[in-house]
């Protein structure tokens, strides 16, 4: 092999060794670019609420958004002479899952695209024994305290307010999920056992 052929062969060998590294670098760059692009925030806050009633932080402890909604919910109950609700870890797991699913699948409903309703989702989460289960959902964007804002708005709605102030519920949990574009999805689940 001549000197220039050896040089070409060596160059081709080095290029083939570096090709996988270049591919990985391009994937990381493209992923980062789309991530930054997805974080643009509009100047105007947006909120939407929906209610139904049917006869990642530790599950044991609510995160900041969930804690705020939980505390505000109990404040509303105490204000009208009702007992405080207990935090329920199983409900939290279920609520967080629903909030995340709504964000990822692009829907906003008590029913999943697969047709699972609140009772179905409860059974799927291993919560089979209850007398009554109810759910409030909301999403908002651009608010300093998304949990408190959701409860404030729920209290202005007859159905949401009825869930928050129902005397028979003993426990509640809130599950939140913040999407890459900054939208905060909240699911609040109440239970009477």
Coordinates of N, CA and C in Angstrom, one line a residue:
X1 N 0.9 -1.2 0.0 CA 0.0 0.0 0.0 C 0.9 1.2 0.0
X2 N 0.6 2.2 -0.8 CA 1.4 3.4 -0.9 C 1.1 4.3 0.3
X3 N 1.9 5.3 0.5 CA 1.7 6.2 1.6 C 0.4 7.0 1.5
X4 N 0.0 7.4 0.3 CA -1.3 8.2 0.3 C -2.5 7.2 0.5
X5 N -2.4 6.0 0.0 CA -3.5 5.0 0.2 C -3.6 4.7 1.7
X6 N -2.4 4.6 2.4 CA -2.5 4.3 3.8 C -3.1 5.5 4.6
X7 N -2.8 6.7 4.1 CA -3.3 7.9 4.8 C -4.8 7.9 4.6
X8 N -5.3 7.6 3.4 CA -6.8 7.6 3.1 C -7.5 6.5 3.9
X9 N -6.9 5.4 4.0 CA -7.5 4.3 4.7 C -7.6 4.6 6.2
X10 N -6.5 5.2 6.7 CA -6.5 5.6 8.1 C -7.5 6.7 8.4
X11 N -7.6 7.7 7.5 CA -8.6 8.7 7.6 C -10.0 8.2 7.6
X12 N -10.3 7.2 6.7 CA -11.6 6.6 6.6 C -11.9 5.8 7.9
X13 N -10.9 5.1 8.5 CA -11.1 4.4 9.7 C -11.5 5.3 10.9
X14 N -10.8 6.5 11.0 CA -11.0 7.4 12.0 C -12.4 8.0 11.9
X15 N -12.8 8.3 10.6 CA -14.2 8.9 10.4 C -15.2 7.9 10.8
X16 N -15.1 6.6 10.5 CA -16.1 5.6 10.9 C -16.2 5.5 12.4
X17 N -15.1 5.6 13.1 CA -15.1 5.6 14.5 C -15.8 6.8 15.2
X18 N -15.7 7.9 14.5 CA -16.3 9.1 15.1 C -17.7 9.3 14.7
X19 N -18.2 8.6 13.7 CA -19.5 8.8 13.2 C -20.6 8.6 14.3
X20 N -20.5 7.5 15.1 CA -21.5 7.3 16.1 C -21.5 8.4 17.1
X21 N -20.3 9.0 17.4 CA -20.2 10.1 18.4 C -20.9 11.3 17.8
X22 N -20.7 11.6 16.5 CA -21.3 12.7 15.9 C -22.9 12.6 15.8
X23 N -23.3 11.4 15.6 CA -24.8 11.1 15.6 C -25.4 11.4 17.0
X24 N -24.7 10.9 18.0 CA -25.2 11.2 19.4 C -25.2 12.7 19.7
X25 N -24.1 13.4 19.3 CA -24.0 14.8 19.5 C -25.2 15.5 18.8
X26 N -25.5 15.1 17.6 CA -26.6 15.8 16.8 C -27.9 15.5 17.5
X27 N -28.2 14.3 18.0 CA -29.4 14.0 18.7 C -29.5 14.9 20.0
X28 N -28.4 15.0 20.7 CA -28.5 15.8 21.9 C -28.8 17.3 21.6
X29 N -28.1 17.8 20.5 CA -28.3 19.2 20.1 C -29.8 19.4 19.7
X30 N -30.3 18.5 18.9 CA -31.7 18.7 18.4 C -32.7 18.6 19.5
X31 N -32.4 17.6 20.5 CA -33.3 17.5 21.6 C -33.3 18.8 22.5
X32 N -32.1 19.3 22.7 CA -32.0 20.6 23.5 C -32.7 21.7 22.8
X33 N -32.5 21.8 21.5 CA -33.1 22.9 20.7 C -34.6 22.9 20.9
X34 N -35.2 21.7 20.7 CA -36.7 21.6 20.8 C -37.1 21.9 22.2
X35 N -36.3 21.5 23.2 CA -36.7 21.7 24.6 C -36.7 23.2 24.9
X36 N -35.7 24.0 24.4 CA -35.7 25.4 24.6 C -36.9 26.1 23.9
X37 N -37.2 25.6 22.7 CA -38.2 26.2 21.9 C -39.6 25.9 22.6
X38 N -39.8 24.8 23.3 CA -41.0 24.5 24.0 C -41.2 25.2 25.2
X39 N -40.2 26.0 25.7 CA -40.4 26.7 27.0 C -40.8 28.1 26.8
X40 N -41.2 28.6 25.6 CA -41.7 29.9 25.5 C -43.0 30.1 26.2
X41 N -43.1 31.2 27.0 CA -44.3 31.4 27.8 C -45.0 32.6 27.3
X42 N -46.3 32.4 27.1 CA -47.1 33.6 26.7 C -47.3 34.5 27.8
X43 N -47.6 35.8 27.5 CA -47.7 36.8 28.5 C -49.0 36.7 29.3
X44 N -50.0 36.1 28.8 CA -51.3 36.1 29.4 C -51.6 34.7 30.1
X45 N -51.9 34.7 31.4 CA -52.3 33.5 32.1 C -53.6 32.9 31.5
X46 N -53.6 31.5 31.5 CA -54.7 30.8 30.9 C -55.2 29.8 32.0
X47 N -56.5 29.6 32.1 CA -57.0 28.6 33.0 C -58.2 27.9 32.5
X48 N -58.4 26.7 32.8 CA -59.6 25.9 32.4 C -59.9 24.9 33.5
X49 N -61.2 24.7 33.8 CA -61.6 23.9 34.9 C -62.7 22.9 34.4
X50 N -62.7 21.7 35.0 CA -63.8 20.7 34.7 C -64.0 19.9 35.9
X51 N -65.2 19.4 36.1 CA -65.6 18.6 37.3 C -66.4 17.4 36.9
X52 N -66.3 16.3 37.8 CA -67.1 15.2 37.6 C -67.3 14.6 39.0
X53 N -68.4 13.9 39.2 CA -68.6 13.2 40.5 C -69.2 11.8 40.2
X54 N -68.7 10.8 40.8 CA -69.1 9.4 40.6 C -69.2 8.8 41.9
X55 N -70.6 8.0 42.0 CA -70.9 7.3 43.3 C -69.8 6.2 43.3
X56 N -44.1 14.1 40.0 CA -42.5 13.0 40.6 C -42.3 13.8 41.1
X57 N -42.0 13.9 43.3 CA -42.0 14.1 44.7 C -42.5 12.8 45.3
X58 N -42.4 12.7 46.5 CA -42.8 11.5 47.3 C -44.3 11.4 47.3
X59 N -44.8 10.2 47.2 CA -46.3 10.0 47.2 C -46.8 10.3 48.7
X60 N -45.9 10.1 49.6 CA -46.3 10.3 51.0 C -46.5 11.8 51.3
X61 N -45.8 12.6 50.6 CA -45.8 14.1 50.8 C -46.1 14.8 49.6
X62 N -47.0 15.8 49.6 CA -47.3 16.6 48.4 C -46.2 17.5 48.0
X63 N -46.0 17.8 46.7 CA -45.0 18.8 46.3 C -45.6 20.2 46.6
X64 N -44.9 21.2 46.3 CA -45.3 22.6 46.6 C -46.6 23.0 46.0
X65 N -46.9 22.6 44.7 CA -48.1 23.0 44.1 C -49.3 22.2 44.7
X66 N -49.0 20.9 45.0 CA -50.1 20.0 45.6 C -50.4 20.4 47.0
X67 N -49.3 20.8 47.7 CA -49.5 21.2 49.1 C -50.3 22.5 49.2
X68 N -50.1 23.4 48.3 CA -50.9 24.6 48.3 C -52.4 24.4 48.0
X69 N -52.6 23.5 47.0 CA -54.0 23.2 46.7 C -54.7 22.4 47.9
X70 N -53.9 21.5 48.5 CA -54.4 20.7 49.6 C -54.8 21.7 50.8
X71 N -53.8 22.5 51.1 CA -54.1 23.5 52.2 C -55.2 24.4 52.0
X72 N -55.3 25.0 50.7 CA -56.4 25.9 50.4 C -57.8 25.1 50.4
X73 N -57.8 23.9 50.0 CA -59.0 23.1 50.1 C -59.5 22.9 51.5
X74 N -58.5 22.6 52.4 CA -58.9 22.4 53.8 C -59.3 23.7 54.4
X75 N -58.6 24.8 54.0 CA -59.0 26.2 54.5 C -60.5 26.4 54.2
X76 N -60.9 26.1 53.0 CA -62.3 26.3 52.6 C -63.3 25.5 53.4
X77 N -62.9 24.3 53.7 CA -63.7 23.4 54.5 C -63.8 23.9 56.0
X78 N -62.7 24.3 56.5 CA -62.7 24.8 57.9 C -63.6 26.1 58.0
X79 N -63.5 26.9 57.0 CA -64.2 28.1 57.0 C -65.7 27.9 57.1
X80 N -66.3 26.8 56.7 CA -67.7 26.5 56.8 C -68.0 25.5 57.8
X81 N -67.0 25.2 58.7 CA -67.3 24.3 59.8 C -67.1 22.8 59.5
X82 N -66.5 22.4 58.4 CA -66.3 21.0 58.0 C -64.9 20.6 58.5
X83 N -64.8 19.3 58.8 CA -63.5 18.7 59.2 C -62.5 18.8 58.0
X84 N -61.2 18.9 58.4 CA -60.1 18.8 57.4 C -60.1 17.4 56.8
X85 N -59.7 17.4 55.6 CA -59.5 16.1 54.9 C -58.0 15.6 55.1
X86 N -57.9 14.3 55.1 CA -56.5 13.7 55.3 C -55.9 13.6 53.9
X87 N -54.6 13.6 53.8 CA -53.9 13.3 52.6 C -53.8 11.8 52.3
X88 N -54.1 11.4 51.1 CA -54.2 10.0 50.8 C -53.1 9.7 49.7
X89 N -52.1 8.9 50.0 CA -51.0 8.6 49.1 C -51.5 7.8 47.9
X90 N -52.4 6.9 48.0 CA -52.9 6.1 46.8 C -53.6 7.1 45.9
X91 N -54.4 8.0 46.4 CA -55.1 9.0 45.6 C -54.1 9.9 44.9
X92 N -53.0 10.2 45.6 CA -52.0 11.1 45.0 C -51.4 10.4 43.8
X93 N -51.0 9.2 44.0 CA -50.4 8.4 42.8 C -51.4 8.4 41.6
X94 N -52.6 8.2 41.9 CA -53.6 8.1 40.8 C -53.8 9.5 40.2
X95 N -53.8 10.6 41.0 CA -54.0 11.9 40.5 C -52.8 12.4 39.7
X96 N -51.6 12.1 40.2 CA -50.4 12.5 39.4 C -50.4 11.8 38.1
X97 N -50.7 10.5 38.1 CA -50.7 9.8 36.8 C -51.7 10.4 35.8
X98 N -52.9 10.8 36.3 CA -53.9 11.4 35.4 C -53.4 12.8 34.9
X99 N -52.8 13.6 35.7 CA -52.3 14.9 35.3 C -51.2 14.8 34.2
X100 N -50.3 13.8 34.5 CA -49.2 13.6 33.5 C -49.8 13.1 32.2
X101 N -50.7 12.1 32.3 CA -51.3 11.6 31.1 C -52.0 12.6 30.2
X102 N -52.7 13.5 30.9 CA -53.4 14.6 30.2 C -52.4 15.5 29.4
X103 N -51.3 15.8 30.1 CA -50.3 16.7 29.5 C -49.6 16.0 28.3
X104 N -49.3 14.7 28.5 CA -48.5 14.0 27.4 C -49.4 13.6 26.2
X105 N -50.7 13.2 26.5 CA -51.6 12.8 25.4 C -52.4 14.0 24.8
X106 N -52.3 15.1 25.4 CA -52.9 16.3 24.9 C -54.4 16.3 25.0
X107 N -55.0 15.9 26.1 CA -56.4 15.9 26.3 C -56.7 16.6 27.7
X108 N -57.9 17.0 27.9 CA -58.3 17.6 29.2 C -59.7 17.1 29.5
X109 N -59.7 16.0 30.3 CA -61.0 15.3 30.5 C -60.9 14.3 31.7
X110 N -62.0 14.0 32.3 CA -62.0 12.9 33.3 C -61.9 11.6 32.7
X111 N -62.2 11.5 31.4 CA -62.1 10.2 30.7 C -60.9 10.2 29.8
X112 N -60.1 9.1 29.9 CA -58.9 9.0 29.1 C -59.3 8.7 27.6
X113 N -58.4 8.9 26.7 CA -58.6 8.6 25.3 C -59.0 7.1 25.1
X114 N -58.6 6.3 26.1 CA -58.9 4.8 26.0 C -60.3 4.5 26.6
X115 N -61.0 5.6 27.1 CA -62.3 5.4 27.6 C -62.4 5.1 29.1
X116 N -61.3 5.2 29.8 CA -61.3 4.9 31.3 C -61.8 6.2 32.0
X117 N -62.9 5.9 32.8 CA -63.4 7.0 33.6 C -62.8 6.9 35.0
X118 N -63.3 7.8 35.9 CA -62.7 7.9 37.2 C -62.8 6.6 38.0
X119 N -63.9 5.9 38.0 CA -64.1 4.6 38.7 C -63.1 3.6 38.1
X120 N -63.0 3.6 36.8 CA -62.1 2.6 36.1 C -60.6 2.9 36.5
X121 N -60.3 4.2 36.5 CA -58.9 4.6 36.9 C -58.6 4.2 38.3
X122 N -59.6 4.4 39.2 CA -59.4 4.1 40.6 C -59.2 2.6 40.8
X123 N -60.0 1.7 40.1 CA -59.7 0.3 40.2 C -58.4 -0.1 39.6
X124 N -58.0 0.5 38.5 CA -56.7 0.3 37.9 C -55.6 0.6 38.9
X125 N -55.8 1.7 39.7 CA -54.8 2.1 40.7 C -54.9 1.3 42.0
X126 N -55.7 0.3 42.0 CA -55.9 -0.6 43.2 C -56.8 0.0 44.3
X127 N -57.6 1.0 44.0 CA -58.5 1.6 44.9 C -59.9 1.1 44.5
X128 N -60.3 0.0 45.2 CA -61.5 -0.7 44.8 C -62.6 -0.5 45.8
X129 N -62.3 -0.2 47.0 CA -63.3 0.0 48.1 C -63.6 1.4 48.4
X130 N -64.7 1.9 48.0 CA -65.1 3.3 48.3 C -66.6 3.4 48.2
X131 N -67.2 4.3 48.9 CA -68.6 4.6 48.8 C -68.9 5.7 47.7
X132 N -67.9 6.7 47.7 CA -68.1 7.8 46.7 C -66.7 8.3 46.4
X133 N -66.5 8.6 45.1 CA -65.2 9.1 44.7 C -65.5 10.3 43.7
X134 N -64.8 11.4 43.8 CA -65.1 12.5 43.0 C -63.7 13.1 42.5
X135 N -63.8 13.9 41.5 CA -62.6 14.5 40.9 C -62.8 15.9 40.4
X136 N -61.9 16.8 40.7 CA -61.8 18.1 40.0 C -60.5 18.1 39.2
X137 N -60.5 18.6 38.0 CA -59.3 18.8 37.2 C -59.2 20.3 36.8
X138 N -58.0 20.7 36.6 CA -57.7 22.1 36.1 C -56.4 22.1 35.4
X139 N -56.2 23.1 34.6 CA -54.9 23.5 34.2 C -54.8 25.0 34.1
X140 N -53.6 25.5 34.3 CA -53.4 26.9 34.2 C -51.9 27.1 33.8
X141 N -51.6 28.3 33.5 CA -50.3 28.7 32.9 C -49.9 30.1 33.3
X142 N -48.8 30.3 33.9 CA -48.3 31.6 34.2 C -48.7 32.2 35.5
X143 N -49.2 31.4 36.4 CA -49.6 31.9 37.8 C -48.5 31.5 38.8
X144 N -48.3 32.4 39.7 CA -47.2 32.2 40.7 C -47.5 31.0 41.6
X145 N -48.8 30.8 42.0 CA -49.2 29.7 42.9 C -50.4 29.0 42.2
X146 N -50.0 28.0 41.2 CA -51.0 27.3 40.5 C -52.0 26.5 41.3
X147 N -51.5 26.0 42.4 CA -52.4 25.2 43.3 C -53.5 26.1 43.9
X148 N -53.1 27.2 44.5 CA -54.0 28.1 45.1 C -55.0 28.7 44.1
X149 N -54.5 29.0 42.9 CA -55.3 29.5 41.8 C -56.4 28.5 41.4
X150 N -56.0 27.2 41.3 CA -57.0 26.2 40.9 C -58.1 26.1 42.0
X151 N -57.8 26.1 43.3 CA -58.8 26.0 44.3 C -59.7 27.3 44.3
X152 N -59.1 28.4 44.1 CA -59.9 29.7 44.0 C -60.9 29.6 42.9
X153 N -60.5 29.1 41.7 CA -61.4 28.9 40.6 C -62.4 27.8 40.8
X154 N -62.0 26.7 41.4 CA -62.9 25.6 41.7 C -64.0 26.1 42.7
X155 N -63.7 27.0 43.6 CA -64.7 27.5 44.6 C -65.7 28.4 43.9
X156 N -65.5 28.9 42.7 CA -66.4 29.7 41.9 C -67.3 28.9 41.1
X157 N -67.1 27.6 41.0 CA -67.9 26.7 40.2 C -68.8 25.8 41.1
X158 N -70.0 25.7 40.8 CA -70.9 24.9 41.7 C -70.5 23.5 41.9
X159 N -70.2 22.8 40.8 CA -69.8 21.4 40.9 C -68.4 21.2 41.6
X160 N -67.5 22.0 41.3 CA -66.2 21.9 42.0 C -66.3 22.2 43.5
X161 N -67.0 23.3 43.8 CA -67.3 23.7 45.2 C -68.0 22.6 45.9
X162 N -69.0 21.9 45.3 CA -69.7 20.8 46.0 C -68.7 19.7 46.3
X163 N -67.8 19.4 45.5 CA -66.8 18.3 45.8 C -65.9 18.8 47.0
X164 N -65.5 20.0 47.0 CA -64.6 20.5 48.1 C -65.3 20.5 49.4
X165 N -66.6 20.9 49.4 CA -67.3 21.0 50.6 C -68.3 19.9 51.0
X166 N -68.1 18.7 50.3 CA -69.0 17.6 50.6 C -68.6 17.0 52.0
X167 N -69.5 16.9 52.9 CA -69.3 16.5 54.3 C -68.8 15.1 54.4
X168 N -69.2 14.2 53.5 CA -68.8 12.8 53.6 C -67.4 12.4 53.2
X169 N -66.7 13.2 52.5 CA -65.3 12.9 52.2 C -64.4 12.9 53.4
X170 N -63.5 11.9 53.5 CA -62.5 11.9 54.6 C -61.1 12.2 54.1
X171 N -60.9 11.9 52.8 CA -59.5 12.1 52.3 C -59.5 12.7 50.9
X172 N -58.4 13.3 50.6 CA -58.2 13.9 49.3 C -56.7 13.8 48.9
X173 N -56.4 14.0 47.6 CA -55.0 14.2 47.2 C -55.1 15.0 45.9
X174 N -54.0 15.7 45.7 CA -53.9 16.5 44.5 C -52.6 16.0 43.8
X175 N -52.7 15.8 42.5 CA -51.6 15.4 41.7 C -51.3 16.4 40.6
X176 N -50.1 16.9 40.6 CA -49.8 18.0 39.6 C -48.7 17.5 38.6
X177 N -48.7 18.1 37.5 CA -47.7 17.8 36.5 C -47.5 19.1 35.7
X178 N -46.2 19.5 35.6 CA -45.8 20.7 34.9 C -45.3 20.3 33.5
X179 N -45.9 20.7 32.4 CA -45.5 20.3 31.1 C -44.3 21.2 30.7
X180 N -43.5 20.7 29.7 CA -42.3 21.5 29.2 C -42.6 22.9 28.8
X181 N -43.9 23.2 28.4 CA -44.2 24.6 28.0 C -44.7 25.4 29.2
X182 N -44.7 24.8 30.4 CA -45.0 25.6 31.6 C -46.5 25.4 32.0
X183 N -47.3 24.7 31.3 CA -48.7 24.5 31.7 C -48.7 23.6 32.9
X184 N -49.5 23.9 33.9 CA -49.6 23.1 35.1 C -51.0 22.4 35.1
X185 N -50.9 21.0 35.1 CA -52.1 20.2 35.1 C -52.4 19.7 36.6
X186 N -53.6 19.9 37.1 CA -53.9 19.4 38.4 C -55.1 18.5 38.4
X187 N -55.0 17.4 39.2 CA -56.1 16.5 39.4 C -56.3 16.4 40.9
X188 N -57.5 16.6 41.3 CA -57.8 16.6 42.8 C -58.9 15.5 42.9
X189 N -58.6 14.5 43.8 CA -59.5 13.3 43.9 C -59.9 13.2 45.4
X190 N -61.2 13.1 45.6 CA -61.8 13.0 46.9 C -62.3 11.6 47.1
X191 N -62.4 11.1 48.4 CA -62.9 9.7 48.6 C -63.7 9.6 49.9
X192 N -64.7 8.9 49.8 CA -65.5 8.5 51.0 C -65.5 7.0 51.1
X193 N -64.9 6.4 52.1 CA -64.8 5.0 52.3 C -65.9 4.4 53.1

